[in-house]
Coordinates of C-alpha atoms in Angstrom, one line a residue:
Chain L
M1381 CA -4.4 -17.5 -17.9
S1382 CA -3.5 -18.4 -21.5
T1383 CA -4.5 -22.0 -21.4
S1384 CA -5.5 -24.0 -24.4
T1385 CA -8.3 -22.8 -26.5
T1386 CA -10.0 -26.2 -26.7
P1387 CA -12.2 -25.8 -23.7
A1388 CA -13.0 -22.3 -25.0
R1389 CA -15.0 -23.6 -27.9
T1390 CA -16.9 -26.1 -25.9
A1391 CA -17.7 -23.6 -23.2
G1392 CA -18.6 -20.9 -25.7
E1393 CA -21.0 -23.3 -27.5
T1394 CA -22.7 -24.5 -24.4
S1395 CA -23.2 -21.0 -23.1
G1396 CA -25.8 -20.7 -25.8
G1397 CA -27.0 -17.6 -27.7
S1398 CA -24.7 -15.8 -30.1
P1399 CA -21.2 -15.5 -28.7
H1400 CA -20.4 -12.9 -31.3
R1401 CA -23.1 -10.6 -30.1
Q1402 CA -21.8 -10.8 -26.6
G1403 CA -18.4 -9.5 -27.4
G1404 CA -17.2 -12.8 -28.8
D1405 CA -15.7 -13.8 -25.5
P1406 CA -15.9 -17.4 -24.5
S1407 CA -16.8 -18.1 -20.9
W1408 CA -14.0 -20.6 -20.3
P1409 CA -11.9 -18.2 -18.1
I1410 CA -14.5 -18.7 -15.3
F1411 CA -13.8 -22.4 -15.3
V1412 CA -10.1 -21.8 -15.2
L1413 CA -10.6 -19.4 -12.3
A1414 CA -12.6 -22.1 -10.5
G1415 CA -9.9 -24.6 -11.3
V1416 CA -7.2 -22.3 -9.9
I1417 CA -9.1 -21.8 -6.7
L1418 CA -9.6 -25.6 -6.3
A1419 CA -5.9 -26.2 -7.1
L1420 CA -4.7 -23.6 -4.6
T1421 CA -7.0 -25.1 -1.9
F1422 CA -5.5 -28.6 -2.4
A1423 CA -2.0 -27.3 -2.7
R1424 CA -2.3 -25.2 0.5
P1425 CA -0.5 -27.7 2.8
A1426 CA 2.4 -28.0 0.4
I1427 CA 2.6 -24.2 0.0
S1428 CA 2.5 -23.7 3.7
G1429 CA 5.3 -26.2 4.1
A1430 CA 7.3 -24.3 1.5
F1431 CA 6.8 -21.0 3.4
V1432 CA 8.3 -22.6 6.6
D1433 CA 11.4 -23.7 4.7
H1434 CA 11.8 -20.5 2.7
E1435 CA 11.2 -17.6 5.0
A1436 CA 12.2 -15.0 2.5
L1437 CA 9.6 -16.3 0.1
A1438 CA 7.0 -16.2 2.8
S1439 CA 7.9 -12.6 3.7
W1440 CA 7.7 -11.7 0.0
F1441 CA 4.2 -13.1 -0.3
T1442 CA 3.0 -11.4 2.9
V1443 CA 4.3 -8.0 1.9
F1444 CA 3.0 -8.4 -1.6
V1445 CA -0.5 -9.3 -0.4
S1446 CA -0.4 -6.6 2.2
I1447 CA 0.2 -3.8 -0.2
A1448 CA -2.7 -4.9 -2.4
L1449 CA -5.0 -5.3 0.6
Q1450 CA -4.0 -2.0 2.1
A1451 CA -4.5 -0.2 -1.2
L1452 CA -7.9 -1.8 -1.9
P1453 CA -10.2 0.6 0.0
F1454 CA -8.4 3.6 -1.5
L1455 CA -8.5 2.1 -5.0
V1456 CA -12.2 1.6 -4.7
L1457 CA -12.7 5.1 -3.4
G1458 CA -10.6 6.4 -6.2
V1459 CA -12.3 4.5 -9.0
L1460 CA -15.8 5.4 -7.7
L1461 CA -15.0 9.1 -7.5
S1462 CA -13.4 9.0 -10.9
A1463 CA -16.5 7.2 -12.3
V1464 CA -18.7 9.9 -10.8
I1465 CA -16.6 12.5 -12.5
A1466 CA -16.7 10.6 -15.8
V1467 CA -20.4 10.0 -15.8
L1468 CA -22.2 12.6 -13.7
V1469 CA -20.1 15.7 -13.9
P1470 CA -20.6 17.7 -17.2
P1471 CA -17.4 18.0 -19.2
D1472 CA -16.9 21.7 -18.7
A1473 CA -18.1 22.0 -15.1
I1474 CA -14.7 21.5 -13.6
S1475 CA -13.0 23.9 -16.0
R1476 CA -15.6 26.5 -15.1
L1477 CA -14.8 26.2 -11.4
L1478 CA -11.1 26.9 -12.0
P1479 CA -9.5 30.2 -13.1
R1480 CA -9.7 30.6 -16.8
R1481 CA -5.9 31.2 -17.3
P1482 CA -4.3 27.7 -17.1
A1483 CA -1.2 29.2 -15.2
A1484 CA -3.5 30.4 -12.5
A1485 CA -5.6 27.2 -12.5
V1486 CA -2.6 25.0 -11.7
P1487 CA -2.1 26.2 -8.1
V1488 CA -5.8 26.1 -7.5
A1489 CA -5.8 22.5 -8.7
G1490 CA -2.9 21.8 -6.3
L1491 CA -4.7 23.3 -3.3
S1492 CA -7.9 21.3 -4.2
G1493 CA -5.8 18.2 -3.7
M1494 CA -6.3 18.8 0.1
V1495 CA -9.9 17.6 -0.1
L1496 CA -9.2 14.0 -1.2
P1497 CA -8.4 12.0 1.8
G1498 CA -6.6 9.1 0.3
C1499 CA -3.2 7.8 -1.0
E1500 CA -1.7 7.9 -4.4
C1501 CA -3.6 4.8 -5.6
A1502 CA -6.9 6.8 -5.6
S1503 CA -5.6 9.8 -7.5
V1504 CA -4.4 8.2 -10.7
P1505 CA -7.8 7.0 -11.9
I1506 CA -9.3 10.4 -10.9
A1507 CA -6.7 12.3 -12.9
G1508 CA -7.3 10.0 -15.8
S1509 CA -11.0 10.7 -15.6
L1510 CA -10.4 14.5 -15.4
V1511 CA -8.2 14.4 -18.5
S1512 CA -10.8 12.4 -20.5
R1513 CA -13.4 15.0 -19.4
G1514 CA -11.4 17.6 -21.2
L1515 CA -9.5 19.2 -18.4
R1516 CA -6.1 20.4 -19.5
P1517 CA -3.6 17.7 -18.6
A1518 CA -1.3 20.1 -16.7
I1519 CA -4.1 21.0 -14.3
A1520 CA -5.2 17.4 -13.8
L1521 CA -1.6 16.3 -13.3
T1522 CA -1.1 19.0 -10.6
F1523 CA -4.1 17.6 -8.8
L1524 CA -2.7 14.0 -9.2
L1525 CA 0.6 15.0 -7.6
A1526 CA -0.8 17.2 -4.8
A1527 CA -3.7 15.1 -3.6
P1528 CA -1.8 12.2 -2.1
A1529 CA 0.8 14.4 -0.3
I1530 CA -1.1 17.3 1.2
N1531 CA -4.5 15.9 2.3
P1532 CA -5.4 16.1 6.0
V1533 CA -4.9 12.4 6.7
V1534 CA -1.4 12.4 5.4
L1535 CA -0.5 15.6 7.3
V1536 CA -1.9 14.3 10.6
S1537 CA 0.1 11.1 10.2
T1538 CA 3.2 13.2 9.5
A1539 CA 2.5 15.2 12.7
V1540 CA 2.1 11.9 14.7
A1541 CA 5.3 10.4 13.2
F1542 CA 7.3 13.5 14.0
P1543 CA 6.0 14.5 17.5
G1544 CA 6.9 18.0 18.5
N1545 CA 8.3 18.8 15.1
R1546 CA 5.7 21.0 13.4
E1547 CA 8.4 22.3 11.0
M1548 CA 8.5 18.9 9.4
V1549 CA 4.7 19.0 8.7
L1550 CA 4.9 22.5 7.3
A1551 CA 8.0 21.6 5.2
R1552 CA 6.2 18.6 3.8
F1553 CA 3.1 20.5 2.9
L1554 CA 5.1 23.3 1.3
A1555 CA 7.5 21.1 -0.6
A1556 CA 4.8 18.8 -1.9
F1557 CA 2.6 21.7 -3.0
V1558 CA 5.5 23.5 -4.7
T1559 CA 6.5 20.2 -6.4
A1560 CA 3.0 19.7 -7.8
V1561 CA 2.5 23.3 -8.9
V1562 CA 6.0 23.6 -10.5
I1563 CA 5.5 20.4 -12.4
G1564 CA 2.1 21.6 -13.5
W1565 CA 3.6 24.8 -14.9
I1566 CA 6.5 23.0 -16.5
W1567 CA 4.0 20.7 -18.2
L1568 CA 2.0 23.8 -19.4
R1569 CA 5.2 25.3 -20.9
L1570 CA 6.4 22.0 -22.4
G1571 CA 3.1 21.8 -24.3
R1572 CA 3.6 18.0 -24.9
D1573 CA 0.0 17.0 -24.3
D1574 CA 0.4 14.9 -27.4
L1575 CA 2.4 12.4 -25.3
I1576 CA -0.6 11.6 -23.3
K1577 CA -2.8 8.7 -24.3
I1578 CA -6.1 10.2 -23.3
P1579 CA -8.0 7.5 -21.5
R1580 CA -11.2 6.7 -23.5
R1581 CA -14.0 4.5 -22.5
A1582 CA -16.3 2.3 -24.4
P1583 CA -19.7 3.8 -24.7
V1584 CA -22.0 1.9 -22.5
A1585 CA -25.7 1.7 -23.2
G1586 CA -28.2 2.0 -20.3
G1587 CA -28.8 4.4 -17.5
R1588 CA -26.4 6.4 -15.5
L1589 CA -25.9 3.6 -12.9
A1590 CA -24.9 1.2 -15.7
Q1591 CA -22.4 3.7 -17.0
L1592 CA -21.1 4.5 -13.5
V1593 CA -20.5 0.8 -12.7
A1594 CA -18.9 0.1 -16.1
A1595 CA -16.5 3.0 -15.7
A1596 CA -15.6 2.1 -12.1
R1597 CA -15.1 -1.6 -13.1
H1598 CA -12.8 -0.7 -16.0
D1599 CA -10.7 1.7 -13.9
F1600 CA -10.5 -0.8 -11.0
L1601 CA -9.1 -3.6 -13.1
H1602 CA -6.9 -1.3 -15.0
A1603 CA -5.3 0.8 -12.2
G1604 CA -5.4 -2.3 -9.9
G1605 CA -3.5 -4.5 -12.3
F1606 CA -0.7 -1.9 -12.6
L1607 CA -0.8 -1.5 -8.8
V1608 CA -0.1 -5.2 -8.4
L1609 CA 2.9 -5.0 -10.8
G1610 CA 4.3 -2.2 -8.7
S1611 CA 3.8 -3.9 -5.4
A1612 CA 5.6 -7.0 -6.7
V1613 CA 8.7 -4.8 -7.2
A1614 CA 8.2 -3.1 -3.9
A1615 CA 7.9 -6.5 -2.1
S1616 CA 11.1 -7.7 -3.7
V1617 CA 13.0 -4.6 -2.5
N1618 CA 11.6 -5.0 0.9
V1619 CA 12.8 -8.6 1.2
L1620 CA 16.1 -8.5 -0.8
V1621 CA 17.7 -5.1 0.1
P1622 CA 19.4 -5.3 3.5
P1623 CA 18.5 -2.1 5.5
A1624 CA 22.1 -1.8 6.6
W1625 CA 23.0 -0.6 3.1
L1626 CA 21.1 2.6 3.8
D1627 CA 23.1 3.4 6.9
S1628 CA 26.4 3.8 5.0
L1629 CA 24.9 6.5 2.9
A1630 CA 23.6 8.8 5.6
G1631 CA 26.6 11.0 6.0
N1632 CA 26.8 13.5 3.2
V1633 CA 23.6 15.6 2.9
L1634 CA 23.3 15.4 -0.9
V1635 CA 24.1 11.7 -1.0
A1636 CA 21.6 11.2 1.8
V1637 CA 18.8 13.1 0.0
L1638 CA 19.4 11.2 -3.2
T1639 CA 19.5 7.9 -1.3
L1640 CA 16.2 8.4 0.4
A1641 CA 14.6 9.7 -2.8
I1642 CA 15.6 6.5 -4.6
F1643 CA 14.5 4.5 -1.6
A1644 CA 11.1 6.2 -1.7
F1645 CA 10.8 5.3 -5.4
V1646 CA 11.5 1.6 -4.9
V1647 CA 9.8 0.8 -1.6
A1648 CA 6.6 2.5 -2.8
V1649 CA 4.8 2.7 0.6
C1650 CA 1.5 4.4 0.9
S1651 CA 1.6 8.1 1.5
E1652 CA -0.4 7.6 4.7
A1653 CA 2.4 5.4 6.1
D1654 CA 5.5 6.9 4.7
A1655 CA 6.0 9.5 7.5
F1656 CA 6.5 6.7 10.0
I1657 CA 9.2 5.2 7.8
A1658 CA 10.8 8.6 7.3
A1659 CA 10.8 9.2 11.0
S1660 CA 12.5 5.8 11.6
L1661 CA 15.3 6.8 9.2
N1662 CA 16.7 9.1 11.9
Q1663 CA 20.3 8.4 11.0
F1664 CA 19.6 10.6 8.0
P1665 CA 19.5 14.4 8.1
P1666 CA 15.9 15.9 8.3
V1667 CA 16.1 17.3 4.7
A1668 CA 16.6 13.7 3.5
Q1669 CA 13.7 12.5 5.5
L1670 CA 11.7 15.3 3.9
A1671 CA 12.8 14.2 0.4
F1672 CA 11.6 10.7 1.2
M1673 CA 8.1 12.0 2.0
V1674 CA 8.0 14.4 -1.0
V1675 CA 9.2 12.0 -3.7
G1676 CA 7.2 9.0 -2.6
P1677 CA 3.6 10.3 -3.2
V1678 CA 4.8 11.9 -6.5
I1679 CA 6.6 9.0 -8.1
D1680 CA 7.4 5.4 -7.1
V1681 CA 7.4 2.1 -8.8
K1682 CA 3.7 1.4 -8.4
L1683 CA 2.7 4.9 -9.4
L1684 CA 5.0 4.7 -12.5
S1685 CA 3.3 1.5 -13.4
M1686 CA -0.2 3.0 -12.9
Q1687 CA 0.7 6.2 -14.8
A1688 CA 2.2 4.3 -17.7
G1689 CA -1.0 2.2 -17.8
T1690 CA -3.4 5.1 -17.6
F1691 CA -1.6 7.8 -19.7
G1692 CA 0.7 5.7 -21.8
R1693 CA 4.3 4.7 -21.7
R1694 CA 5.6 7.6 -23.7
F1695 CA 4.1 10.0 -21.2
A1696 CA 5.5 8.2 -18.2
T1697 CA 9.1 8.2 -19.5
I1698 CA 9.0 12.0 -19.5
F1699 CA 6.8 12.6 -16.5
A1700 CA 8.4 10.2 -14.0
P1701 CA 11.9 11.7 -14.2
L1702 CA 10.5 15.2 -14.2
S1703 CA 8.5 14.4 -11.1
F1704 CA 11.5 12.8 -9.4
V1705 CA 13.9 15.7 -10.1
V1706 CA 11.5 18.5 -9.2
A1707 CA 10.5 16.8 -6.0
I1708 CA 14.2 16.5 -4.9
I1709 CA 14.9 20.2 -5.7
A1710 CA 11.7 21.3 -3.9
S1711 CA 12.7 19.3 -0.9
L1712 CA 16.2 20.8 -0.8
A1713 CA 14.9 24.3 -1.2
V1714 CA 12.1 24.1 1.3
G1715 CA 14.2 22.0 3.7
S1716 CA 17.0 24.5 3.8
V1717 CA 14.5 27.3 4.7
V1718 CA 12.1 25.6 7.0
L1719 CA 14.0 22.8 8.7
Chain E
M703 CA -11.8 -10.2 -20.4
N704 CA -15.5 -9.9 -21.3
R705 CA -17.9 -8.0 -19.1
T706 CA -19.2 -11.1 -17.3
M707 CA -15.6 -12.1 -16.5
Q708 CA -14.7 -8.6 -15.3
S709 CA -17.7 -8.7 -13.0
S710 CA -16.8 -12.1 -11.7
V711 CA -13.3 -10.9 -10.9
L712 CA -14.7 -8.0 -9.0
S713 CA -17.0 -10.4 -7.1
V714 CA -14.2 -12.8 -6.2
I715 CA -12.0 -9.9 -4.9
G716 CA -14.9 -8.5 -2.9
A717 CA -15.9 -11.9 -1.5
V718 CA -12.3 -12.8 -0.6
T719 CA -11.8 -9.4 1.2
I720 CA -14.9 -9.8 3.2
T721 CA -14.0 -13.4 4.1
A722 CA -10.5 -12.3 5.2
V723 CA -12.0 -9.8 7.6
V724 CA -14.6 -12.3 9.0
T725 CA -12.0 -15.0 9.6
G726 CA -9.5 -12.5 10.9
M727 CA -6.8 -13.5 8.4
Y728 CA -6.6 -9.9 7.3
T729 CA -4.6 -9.1 10.4
N730 CA -1.6 -11.0 8.9
F731 CA -1.3 -8.1 6.4
V732 CA -2.8 -4.8 7.7
K733 CA -3.8 -3.1 10.9
P734 CA -7.2 -4.0 12.5
G735 CA -8.2 -0.4 12.1
L736 CA -8.6 -0.9 8.4
R737 CA -11.4 -3.5 9.1
W738 CA -14.5 -1.5 8.2
Y739 CA -12.8 0.2 5.1
L740 CA -12.0 -3.3 3.8
V741 CA -15.6 -4.5 4.5
A742 CA -17.0 -1.4 2.7
A743 CA -14.7 -1.9 -0.3
G744 CA -15.5 -5.7 -0.4
V745 CA -19.3 -5.0 -0.3
L746 CA -19.0 -2.3 -3.0
L747 CA -17.0 -4.6 -5.3
L748 CA -19.4 -7.5 -4.7
A749 CA -22.3 -5.3 -5.4
M750 CA -20.7 -4.0 -8.6
G751 CA -19.8 -7.5 -9.7
I752 CA -23.4 -8.8 -9.1
Y753 CA -24.9 -5.8 -10.8
G754 CA -22.5 -6.3 -13.8
V755 CA -23.3 -9.9 -14.2
L756 CA -27.1 -9.3 -14.0
T757 CA -26.9 -6.6 -16.6
A758 CA -24.2 -8.0 -18.8
R759 CA -26.6 -9.4 -21.4
S760 CA -28.5 -6.1 -22.0
E761 CA -25.3 -4.1 -21.9
A762 CA -23.5 -6.3 -24.4
G763 CA -26.6 -6.7 -26.6
E764 CA -27.1 -2.9 -26.9
H765 CA -23.5 -2.0 -27.3
D766 CA -22.7 -1.2 -30.8
P767 CA -24.0 -4.4 -32.4
D768 CA -22.5 -3.6 -35.8
A769 CA -19.0 -3.5 -34.6
P770 CA -17.2 -6.8 -35.2
P771 CA -16.3 -8.4 -31.9
G772 CA -12.9 -7.8 -30.4
E773 CA -11.8 -5.2 -32.9
A774 CA -9.4 -2.6 -31.5
A775 CA -10.7 0.9 -31.0
P776 CA -8.9 3.7 -32.8
D777 CA -6.5 4.3 -30.0
G778 CA -5.3 0.7 -30.3
H779 CA -7.0 -0.2 -27.1
D780 CA -9.8 -2.7 -27.3
H781 CA -12.7 -1.4 -25.3
T782 CA -15.2 -4.2 -25.7
H783 CA -12.8 -6.1 -23.5
G784 CA -11.7 -5.1 -20.1
P785 CA -8.0 -4.3 -19.5
R786 CA -6.0 -7.5 -19.7
V787 CA -3.7 -6.3 -16.9
G788 CA -6.7 -6.6 -14.6
W789 CA -6.1 -10.4 -14.4
L790 CA -3.1 -9.6 -12.2
L791 CA -5.4 -8.3 -9.5
L792 CA -6.5 -11.8 -8.9
V793 CA -3.0 -12.9 -7.8
P794 CA -2.8 -11.2 -4.4
F795 CA -6.4 -11.8 -3.6
L796 CA -6.4 -15.5 -4.5
L797 CA -3.3 -15.8 -2.3
L798 CA -5.1 -13.9 0.4
G799 CA -8.2 -16.1 0.2
F800 CA -6.8 -19.6 -0.6
V801 CA -3.2 -19.7 0.5
V802 CA -3.0 -17.1 3.3
P803 CA 0.7 -16.3 3.6
P804 CA 1.9 -16.3 7.3
P805 CA 2.5 -13.2 9.3
L806 CA 6.0 -11.7 9.2
G807 CA 8.2 -13.5 11.7
S808 CA 11.8 -14.0 12.6
F809 CA 13.1 -13.5 9.0
A810 CA 11.7 -9.9 9.0
A811 CA 12.8 -9.3 12.6
G812 CA 16.3 -10.2 11.6
R813 CA 16.4 -7.3 9.2
D814 CA 16.5 -4.5 11.8
D815 CA 17.8 -3.9 15.3
G816 CA 14.4 -4.0 17.0
Q817 CA 14.2 -0.5 18.3
V818 CA 10.7 1.0 18.8
R819 CA 10.0 4.1 16.6
A820 CA 7.7 7.1 17.0
S821 CA 4.2 5.8 16.6
S822 CA 0.6 6.8 17.1
D823 CA 0.3 4.5 20.2
N824 CA -0.8 6.5 23.2
F825 CA 0.3 5.6 26.6
D826 CA 1.8 7.7 29.3
I827 CA 5.2 6.1 30.1
T828 CA 5.4 8.1 33.4
S829 CA 2.1 6.7 34.7
D830 CA 2.4 3.9 37.3
L831 CA 1.8 0.4 36.3
P832 CA -1.6 -1.1 37.2
E833 CA -1.8 -3.0 40.5
G834 CA -1.5 -6.8 40.4
Q835 CA 1.1 -9.5 40.7
V836 CA 1.8 -9.8 37.0
V837 CA 1.2 -7.0 34.5
D838 CA 0.4 -7.9 30.9
M839 CA 2.2 -5.4 28.6
S840 CA 2.8 -4.9 24.9
M841 CA 6.4 -5.2 23.7
T842 CA 6.2 -1.5 22.6
E843 CA 5.2 -0.3 26.0
Y844 CA 7.9 -2.4 27.7
Q845 CA 10.6 -1.1 25.5
T846 CA 9.4 2.5 25.7
R847 CA 9.3 2.4 29.5
A848 CA 12.6 0.7 29.7
L849 CA 14.3 3.1 27.4
Y850 CA 12.7 6.5 28.2
D851 CA 10.9 6.4 31.5
E852 CA 13.2 8.2 34.0
S853 CA 10.9 7.3 36.9
H854 CA 11.8 3.6 36.3
S855 CA 8.2 2.4 36.6
L856 CA 9.3 -1.1 35.5
K857 CA 11.6 -1.5 38.5
D858 CA 10.8 -4.5 40.7
R859 CA 7.6 -5.2 38.8
T860 CA 6.8 -8.6 37.2
V861 CA 5.5 -8.2 33.6
R862 CA 4.3 -10.7 31.0
L863 CA 5.3 -10.2 27.4
V864 CA 4.1 -12.1 24.3
G865 CA 6.2 -12.4 21.2
F866 CA 8.0 -14.9 19.0
V867 CA 11.6 -16.3 19.1
A868 CA 14.0 -14.5 16.8
E869 CA 17.6 -15.7 16.4
E870 CA 20.3 -13.1 16.6
K871 CA 23.2 -12.9 14.2
G872 CA 25.8 -12.9 16.9
G873 CA 24.3 -16.0 18.6
G874 CA 21.6 -15.9 21.3
W875 CA 18.0 -14.9 20.8
S876 CA 15.4 -12.2 21.2
L877 CA 11.8 -12.0 22.1
A878 CA 10.4 -10.1 19.1
R879 CA 7.1 -8.7 17.9
M880 CA 6.6 -7.0 14.5
K881 CA 5.0 -3.6 14.5
L882 CA 3.0 -2.0 11.7
S883 CA 2.1 1.6 10.8
C884 CA -0.2 0.7 8.0
C885 CA 0.6 -2.7 6.4
A886 CA 3.2 -5.4 6.5
A887 CA 5.2 -3.5 3.9
D888 CA 6.2 -1.0 6.6
A889 CA 6.7 -3.5 9.4
Y890 CA 9.6 -3.4 11.8
S891 CA 10.5 -5.4 14.9
V892 CA 10.4 -4.5 18.6
K893 CA 12.9 -6.7 20.5
V894 CA 13.6 -7.5 24.1
T895 CA 16.6 -9.6 25.2
P896 CA 15.6 -12.4 27.6
V897 CA 18.1 -13.2 30.3
G898 CA 17.9 -16.9 31.2
G899 CA 15.2 -19.1 29.8
Q900 CA 15.8 -21.8 27.2
Q901 CA 16.0 -20.9 23.5
L902 CA 13.2 -22.5 21.6
A903 CA 12.9 -22.9 17.8
K904 CA 12.6 -19.6 15.9
D905 CA 9.1 -18.3 15.3
T906 CA 7.8 -20.1 18.3
W907 CA 5.2 -17.9 20.1
I908 CA 6.0 -17.6 23.8
A909 CA 4.8 -15.6 26.8
V910 CA 7.7 -14.5 29.0
T911 CA 7.1 -13.5 32.6
G912 CA 9.9 -11.7 34.3
T913 CA 11.4 -8.5 35.6
W914 CA 13.3 -5.7 34.0
E915 CA 17.0 -5.6 34.3
P916 CA 19.4 -2.9 33.1
S917 CA 21.1 -3.5 29.7
P918 CA 24.8 -2.8 29.0
E919 CA 25.6 0.7 27.7
P920 CA 25.6 1.0 23.9
K921 CA 29.0 1.3 22.2
D922 CA 28.1 4.5 20.4
E923 CA 25.1 6.6 19.5
N924 CA 24.1 4.5 16.5
D925 CA 24.3 1.3 18.5
F926 CA 21.1 0.0 19.9
V927 CA 21.0 -2.4 22.8
P928 CA 17.5 -3.8 23.4
P929 CA 16.0 -3.7 26.9
R930 CA 16.4 -6.9 28.9
I931 CA 14.0 -9.0 30.9
K932 CA 15.1 -11.5 33.5
V933 CA 13.0 -14.6 32.8
E934 CA 11.1 -16.1 35.7
S935 CA 8.9 -18.4 33.6
M936 CA 8.3 -19.0 29.9
E937 CA 5.5 -20.9 28.2
E938 CA 4.6 -21.6 24.6
V939 CA 1.4 -19.8 23.5
E940 CA -0.9 -19.8 20.5
E941 CA -0.1 -17.2 17.8
P942 CA -2.2 -14.1 18.9
D943 CA -5.2 -13.2 16.8
V944 CA -3.5 -10.0 15.8
P945 CA 0.1 -11.0 15.3
Y946 CA 1.4 -7.4 15.1
E947 CA 1.5 -4.5 17.5

């Protein structure tokens, strides 16, 4: 979108008023957007032709668009809830609901993840909002990790994907909960809250509705932008990596667990769908299937991108590997007992 | 991105999403069950966008008029502007609205062996097939009955399956249909091997009418041999409204 600045001036002048007072932004991007739409419309026959000739390219675009479209309702739900927390909930209200000792508040935050029926795209903006409302990061992060993995929608879809295998549902719930709580405790002990770039918002004048919409709009564009980056990577993996590669790694249990953990990281499927994929990987031992479902909602390429965007890159470089390792250990531990 | 522009982006995404549901194009990407959630999200985004544009002037006018425009906030993050990364959100939605990538076809089907997986579909494979000369059946049901129904309900019955032509690596072809759990990112194929019938160009949608016929035994337990159908007749059909099962 970084086209020449010449139309910027003209557009800015013709829009009237004082451009400085309105944030100093020219209005030319709107004309660029209109131009892009027009160009796409005219180019559509040529693009459709290219899709017929280049099937892999067409698959990439379809998968890329589908991840964004699938995530949209959850993203909107997430940013609206996070805006409500940011604008309507008094700063100390959430802390008061939780046990005063942080170490005790962590598991409570983990369990409260059960009430958010969404996937991981919804929980990142909510956690960001909780942190900027003054909740201790370790507690907000526990919620961030637990919510997409142990909510009823995800557990039901796991039960459907593994019919007659209630142990798998139990194992998933336990391993995901343990992962979230252990990472929360580790983060408390580490005491590296300084790594977190606390999401701050511009003060918005006007009533509560204006503030609510401004907060939701900001979060939507922010989290959504990073979501798109992550889905581009996931679509590339989907199209480029031959599934047969996986089969050769299914033999040894540890190798299998690590393989599916890495696979969960790169394919970045929604936590509401991952059980079906895990179930289909039936050449792998059950504990590896479990690891796939425990790692995915905790860390994957799109989450990494969203977390780095919301809490800063320095935070993500510590938190992502920590999440990955703890999730694998929890899967192995819970899997060996329950499965 | 200034406030008006942010609101415009929200409106465009909302409008494109609603349009994709109304035209049915959304079924190239996600399950039809997501329909109302998408409409709700689209309406909310459109409403937020319109509200934002209508109030942009007063918001901007009242917001910290002394601050020089565009200056970065103390955390090095410019808050008078929206997040620049937000522009990226337009990419998938402009593609969805104005390019419309095709549904997954033979390329995606060529990536797996075409075996049906555990799913939330509900049908009782031991129930008898409905009366009638020709029974319309989903590829999933046909494969599930062929593989797992010990009462052989398919035996001596004529069924009609709709799918597209997928080329097989070792030569020959399959009738295939992609199946989704949530969205096209988790799609996989369900295949049936036609016996007889002329091979058409890949990705051609066809309806195959025929009868079940036993498949050869698989080589080992990891080998999958798709069920077969003995082709009685075959015709080209339009791509179904919902391309996936």
